[in-house]
PDB file of C-alpha atoms in Angstrom:
ATOM      1  CA  MET A   1    -129.095-113.653 -75.559  1.00 46.00           C
ATOM      2  CA  LEU A   2    -131.324-113.392 -78.562  1.00 44.00           C
ATOM      3  CA  VAL A   3    -134.799-114.799 -78.732  1.00 43.00           C
ATOM      4  CA  GLY A   4    -136.080-114.235 -82.214  1.00 42.00           C
ATOM      5  CA  GLU A   5    -134.570-110.910 -83.205  1.00 49.00           C
ATOM      6  CA  ARG A   6    -134.626-109.184 -79.793  1.00 51.00           C
ATOM      7  CA  ASP A   7    -132.206-109.144 -76.886  1.00 53.00           C
ATOM      8  CA  VAL A   8    -133.753-110.819 -73.857  1.00 50.00           C
ATOM      9  CA  PRO A   9    -132.163-110.867 -70.407  1.00 55.00           C
ATOM     10  CA  ALA A  10    -132.068-114.391 -69.037  1.00 53.00           C
ATOM     11  CA  ALA A  11    -130.889-116.303 -66.003  1.00 50.00           C
ATOM     12  CA  PHE A  12    -130.430-120.046 -65.573  1.00 49.00           C
ATOM     13  CA  ALA A  13    -130.139-121.953 -62.333  1.00 47.00           C
ATOM     14  CA  LEU A  14    -127.295-124.396 -62.959  1.00 50.00           C
ATOM     15  CA  ARG A  15    -125.596-125.259 -59.676  1.00 52.00           C
ATOM     16  CA  HIS A  16    -126.980-125.552 -56.192  1.00 52.00           C
ATOM     17  CA  SER A  17    -129.809-123.124 -57.011  1.00 46.00           C
ATOM     18  CA  GLU A  18    -127.256-120.453 -57.893  1.00 46.00           C
ATOM     19  CA  ALA A  19    -128.473-117.999 -60.553  1.00 45.00           C
ATOM     20  CA  PHE A  20    -126.478-117.852 -63.752  1.00 43.00           C
ATOM     21  CA  PRO A  21    -127.223-114.254 -64.806  1.00 47.00           C
ATOM     22  CA  ASP A  22    -124.418-113.613 -67.260  1.00 44.00           C
ATOM     23  CA  PRO A  23    -123.005-116.439 -69.388  1.00 42.00           C
ATOM     24  CA  PHE A  24    -120.202-114.236 -70.615  1.00 39.00           C
ATOM     25  CA  ASP A  25    -118.751-113.634 -67.134  1.00 39.00           C
ATOM     26  CA  ARG A  26    -118.892-117.255 -66.000  1.00 39.00           C
ATOM     27  CA  ARG A  27    -118.596-119.128 -69.298  1.00 42.00           C
ATOM     28  CA  ARG A  28    -115.636-121.221 -68.174  1.00 42.00           C
ATOM     29  CA  GLU A  29    -117.575-122.777 -65.311  1.00 41.00           C
ATOM     30  CA  ILE A  30    -119.846-124.688 -67.658  1.00 42.00           C
ATOM     31  CA  GLY A  31    -117.742-124.606 -70.839  1.00 48.00           C
ATOM     32  CA  THR A  32    -118.412-123.167 -74.262  1.00 47.00           C
ATOM     33  CA  LEU A  33    -119.737-126.326 -75.833  1.00 53.00           C
ATOM     34  CA  ALA A  34    -121.985-126.934 -72.831  1.00 54.00           C
ATOM     35  CA  LEU A  35    -123.497-123.458 -73.275  1.00 53.00           C
ATOM     36  CA  GLU A  36    -124.394-124.276 -76.852  1.00 53.00           C
ATOM     37  CA  SER A  37    -126.068-127.487 -75.715  1.00 54.00           C
ATOM     38  CA  LEU A  38    -127.957-125.627 -72.985  1.00 54.00           C
ATOM     39  CA  ALA A  39    -129.139-123.011 -75.467  1.00 54.00           C
ATOM     40  CA  HIS A  40    -130.434-125.749 -77.766  1.00 51.00           C
ATOM     41  CA  ARG A  41    -132.332-127.447 -74.923  1.00 56.00           C
ATOM     42  CA  VAL A  42    -134.139-124.280 -73.898  1.00 52.00           C
ATOM     43  CA  ARG A  43    -134.643-123.262 -77.528  1.00 52.00           C
ATOM     44  CA  VAL A  44    -132.692-120.033 -77.241  1.00 49.00           C
ATOM     45  CA  HIS A  45    -130.100-118.804 -79.709  1.00 45.00           C
ATOM     46  CA  ILE A  46    -126.993-117.389 -78.071  1.00 43.00           C
ATOM     47  CA  ALA A  47    -125.517-114.846 -80.455  1.00 40.00           C
ATOM     48  CA  SER A  48    -121.801-115.244 -81.081  1.00 39.00           C
ATOM     49  CA  VAL A  49    -121.428-117.735 -78.256  1.00 43.00           C
ATOM     50  CA  ARG A  50    -118.325-119.244 -79.837  1.00 43.00           C
ATOM     51  CA  GLN A  51    -116.482-116.074 -80.726  1.00 46.00           C
ATOM     52  CA  ASN A  52    -113.532-115.204 -78.522  1.00 45.00           C
ATOM     53  CA  TRP A  53    -114.152-118.163 -76.248  1.00 51.00           C
ATOM     54  CA  SER A  54    -111.904-120.899 -75.067  1.00 60.00           C
ATOM     55  CA  VAL A  55    -112.854-124.528 -74.761  1.00 90.00           C
ATOM     56  CA  VAL A  56    -111.543-126.870 -72.121  1.00 93.00           C
ATOM     57  CA  PRO A  57    -109.745-130.133 -72.931  1.00 95.00           C
ATOM     58  CA  GLN A  58    -112.560-132.343 -71.624  1.00 93.00           C
ATOM     59  CA  ASP A  59    -115.079-130.685 -73.983  1.00 92.00           C
ATOM     60  CA  VAL A  60    -112.740-131.074 -76.939  1.00 94.00           C
ATOM     61  CA  SER A  61    -111.970-134.688 -76.079  1.00 93.00           C
ATOM     62  CA  LYS A  62    -115.667-135.587 -75.893  1.00 93.00           C
ATOM     63  CA  ARG A  63    -116.460-133.945 -79.243  1.00 93.00           C
ATOM     64  CA  ARG A  64    -113.156-134.750 -80.947  1.00 92.00           C
ATOM     65  CA  SER A  65    -114.734-136.238 -84.094  1.00 92.00           C
ATOM     66  CA  GLU A  66    -116.731-133.038 -84.689  1.00 93.00           C
ATOM     67  CA  LEU A  67    -113.746-130.700 -84.372  1.00 96.00           C
ATOM     68  CA  HIS A  68    -110.568-130.007 -86.311  1.00 97.00           C
ATOM     69  CA  LEU A  69    -107.555-129.472 -84.056  1.00 98.00           C
ATOM     70  CA  LEU A  70    -104.880-127.121 -85.366  1.00 98.00           C
ATOM     71  CA  ASP A  71    -101.599-127.071 -83.437  1.00 98.00           C
ATOM     72  CA  VAL A  72     -99.767-123.780 -84.027  1.00 98.00           C
ATOM     73  CA  ARG A  73     -96.620-124.533 -81.993  1.00 98.00           C
ATOM     74  CA  GLU A  74     -93.100-124.721 -83.363  1.00 98.00           C
ATOM     75  CA  PRO A  75     -91.868-128.003 -84.930  1.00 98.00           C
ATOM     76  CA  TYR A  76     -89.675-128.968 -81.944  1.00 98.00           C
ATOM     77  CA  GLU A  77     -92.701-128.553 -79.621  1.00 98.00           C
ATOM     78  CA  TRP A  78     -94.910-130.609 -81.936  1.00 98.00           C
ATOM     79  CA  ASP A  79     -92.280-133.364 -82.193  1.00 98.00           C
ATOM     80  CA  ALA A  80     -92.051-133.654 -78.383  1.00 98.00           C
ATOM     81  CA  GLY A  81     -95.789-134.188 -77.981  1.00 97.00           C
ATOM     82  CA  HIS A  82     -99.046-133.337 -79.708  1.00 98.00           C
ATOM     83  CA  ILE A  83    -102.688-134.392 -79.739  1.00 97.00           C
ATOM     84  CA  GLU A  84    -103.050-137.356 -82.041  1.00 96.00           C
ATOM     85  CA  GLY A  85    -104.839-136.450 -85.266  1.00 96.00           C
ATOM     86  CA  ALA A  86    -104.203-132.705 -84.953  1.00 97.00           C
ATOM     87  CA  GLN A  87    -102.951-130.724 -87.923  1.00 98.00           C
ATOM     88  CA  HIS A  88     -99.646-128.895 -87.460  1.00 98.00           C
ATOM     89  CA  ILE A  89     -99.072-125.445 -88.918  1.00 98.00           C
ATOM     90  CA  PRO A  90     -96.787-123.143 -86.895  1.00 98.00           C
ATOM     91  CA  LEU A  91     -98.384-119.781 -86.137  1.00 97.00           C
ATOM     92  CA  GLY A  92     -95.850-117.902 -88.273  1.00 96.00           C
ATOM     93  CA  GLU A  93     -96.846-119.998 -91.313  1.00 97.00           C
ATOM     94  CA  LEU A  94    -100.600-119.948 -90.803  1.00 97.00           C
ATOM     95  CA  GLY A  95    -101.383-116.985 -93.081  1.00 95.00           C
ATOM     96  CA  PRO A  96     -99.751-118.398 -96.208  1.00 96.00           C
ATOM     97  CA  ARG A  97    -101.042-121.920 -95.448  1.00 97.00           C
ATOM     98  CA  LEU A  98    -104.636-120.995 -94.609  1.00 96.00           C
ATOM     99  CA  ALA A  99    -105.973-122.983 -97.578  1.00 97.00           C
ATOM    100  CA  GLU A 100    -104.756-126.171 -95.847  1.00 98.00           C
ATOM    101  CA  VAL A 101    -107.190-125.677 -92.954  1.00 98.00           C
ATOM    102  CA  PRO A 102    -110.618-127.228 -93.563  1.00 97.00           C
ATOM    103  CA  GLN A 103    -113.594-124.904 -93.273  1.00 95.00           C
ATOM    104  CA  GLU A 104    -116.252-127.614 -92.811  1.00 94.00           C
ATOM    105  CA  GLN A 105    -115.552-128.150 -89.106  1.00 95.00           C
ATOM    106  CA  VAL A 106    -115.026-125.901 -86.122  1.00 96.00           C
ATOM    107  CA  VAL A 107    -111.284-125.395 -85.787  1.00 97.00           C
ATOM    108  CA  VAL A 108    -109.835-125.595 -82.281  1.00 97.00           C
ATOM    109  CA  ALA A 109    -106.452-123.883 -82.191  1.00 97.00           C
ATOM    110  CA  VAL A 110    -103.861-125.417 -79.856  1.00 97.00           C
ATOM    111  CA  CYS A 111    -100.510-124.284 -78.461  1.00 97.00           C
ATOM    112  CA  ARG A 112     -98.582-124.873 -75.243  1.00 97.00           C
ATOM    113  CA  SER A 113    -100.620-122.631 -72.939  1.00 95.00           C
ATOM    114  CA  GLY A 114    -103.347-121.033 -75.066  1.00 93.00           C
ATOM    115  CA  SER A 115    -101.751-117.676 -75.873  1.00 94.00           C
ATOM    116  CA  ARG A 116    -100.524-118.267 -79.430  1.00 96.00           C
ATOM    117  CA  SER A 117    -103.547-120.358 -80.262  1.00 96.00           C
ATOM    118  CA  ASP A 118    -105.823-117.541 -79.080  1.00 95.00           C
ATOM    119  CA  ARG A 119    -104.211-115.274 -81.686  1.00 96.00           C
ATOM    120  CA  ALA A 120    -104.573-118.039 -84.281  1.00 97.00           C
ATOM    121  CA  ALA A 121    -108.284-118.493 -83.466  1.00 96.00           C
ATOM    122  CA  ASP A 122    -108.857-114.738 -83.765  1.00 95.00           C
ATOM    123  CA  GLY A 123    -107.140-114.695 -87.160  1.00 96.00           C
ATOM    124  CA  LEU A 124    -109.076-117.715 -88.359  1.00 97.00           C
ATOM    125  CA  ARG A 125    -112.382-116.104 -87.364  1.00 96.00           C
ATOM    126  CA  MET A 126    -111.416-112.925 -89.221  1.00 95.00           C
ATOM    127  CA  SER A 127    -110.765-115.149 -92.262  1.00 95.00           C
ATOM    128  CA  GLY A 128    -114.235-116.670 -92.100  1.00 95.00           C
ATOM    129  CA  PHE A 129    -113.554-119.841 -90.105  1.00 96.00           C
ATOM    130  CA  LYS A 130    -115.482-121.041 -87.089  1.00 96.00           C
ATOM    131  CA  ALA A 131    -112.633-121.211 -84.592  1.00 96.00           C
ATOM    132  CA  GLU A 132    -112.029-121.583 -80.881  1.00 96.00           C
ATOM    133  CA  ASN A 133    -109.022-121.715 -78.589  1.00 96.00           C
ATOM    134  CA  LEU A 134    -108.070-124.693 -76.411  1.00 96.00           C
ATOM    135  CA  ASP A 135    -107.916-123.122 -72.961  1.00 94.00           C
ATOM    136  CA  GLY A 136    -104.589-123.945 -71.336  1.00 95.00           C
ATOM    137  CA  GLY A 137    -103.249-125.620 -74.479  1.00 96.00           C
ATOM    138  CA  VAL A 138    -101.535-128.995 -74.472  1.00 97.00           C
ATOM    139  CA  THR A 139    -100.401-128.311 -70.910  1.00 97.00           C
ATOM    140  CA  ALA A 140    -104.037-128.403 -69.747  1.00 96.00           C
ATOM    141  CA  TRP A 141    -104.735-131.339 -72.077  1.00 97.00           C
ATOM    142  CA  LEU A 142    -102.013-133.406 -70.397  1.00 96.00           C
ATOM    143  CA  ARG A 143    -103.051-132.213 -66.916  1.00 96.00           C
ATOM    144  CA  ALA A 144    -106.581-133.457 -67.670  1.00 96.00           C
ATOM    145  CA  GLY A 145    -105.147-136.940 -68.156  1.00 96.00           C
ATOM    146  CA  LEU A 146    -105.519-136.889 -71.927  1.00 96.00           C
ATOM    147  CA  PRO A 147    -102.733-138.387 -74.047  1.00 96.00           C
ATOM    148  CA  LEU A 148    -100.094-136.711 -76.168  1.00 97.00           C
ATOM    149  CA  VAL A 149     -98.080-138.566 -78.777  1.00 97.00           C
ATOM    150  CA  ALA A 150     -94.461-137.852 -79.733  1.00 97.00           C
ATOM    151  CA  LYS A 151     -93.157-137.703 -83.304  1.00 94.00           C
ATOM    152  CA  GLY A 152     -91.921-141.313 -83.101  1.00 90.00           C
ATOM    153  CA  GLY A 153     -95.304-142.575 -81.860  1.00 90.00           C
ATOM    154  CA  GLY A 154     -94.461-142.969 -78.180  1.00 93.00           C
ATOM    155  CA  PRO A 155     -95.897-141.001 -75.283  1.00 94.00           C
ATOM    156  CA  GLY A 156     -95.553-137.257 -75.733  1.00 96.00           C
ATOM    157  CA  ARG A 157     -94.524-134.504 -73.387  1.00 96.00           C
ATOM    158  CA  VAL A 158     -94.921-130.738 -73.257  1.00 97.00           C
ATOM    159  CA  ILE A 159     -91.847-128.559 -73.758  1.00 94.00           C
TER     160      ILE A 159
END
């Protein structure tokens, strides 16, 4: 963690008086977006907290209006079921279509399980975007009880 311009070791008690000595080892327990909120509350800047992190579906769902979802799956996967309002650009087309992705919001890359979208998020960050990966992809999204929509507008499914 950085306080001012110096590294400062820190620990936070978050659960049942359990010390939280290293946010990078246990980041998934409290979620990326929750860490940012925690850092703001204690007036500490966490350097690069968003880089190379995954976010969980519940965090994305709660902050949906602040985020831009980018689904990088193939067209047949998208047609079967996607998160309503997400942008669709297959991973293989992302490079040439980068100008279509807005830079004003944090981009959350999405795929079936989180593997392709992790590569997409890495590439977006290298291109100057603020980007994260949806941990577990649309599979985790659906498992969390969040809706998917099919191409025709009905309920979606993961294939």
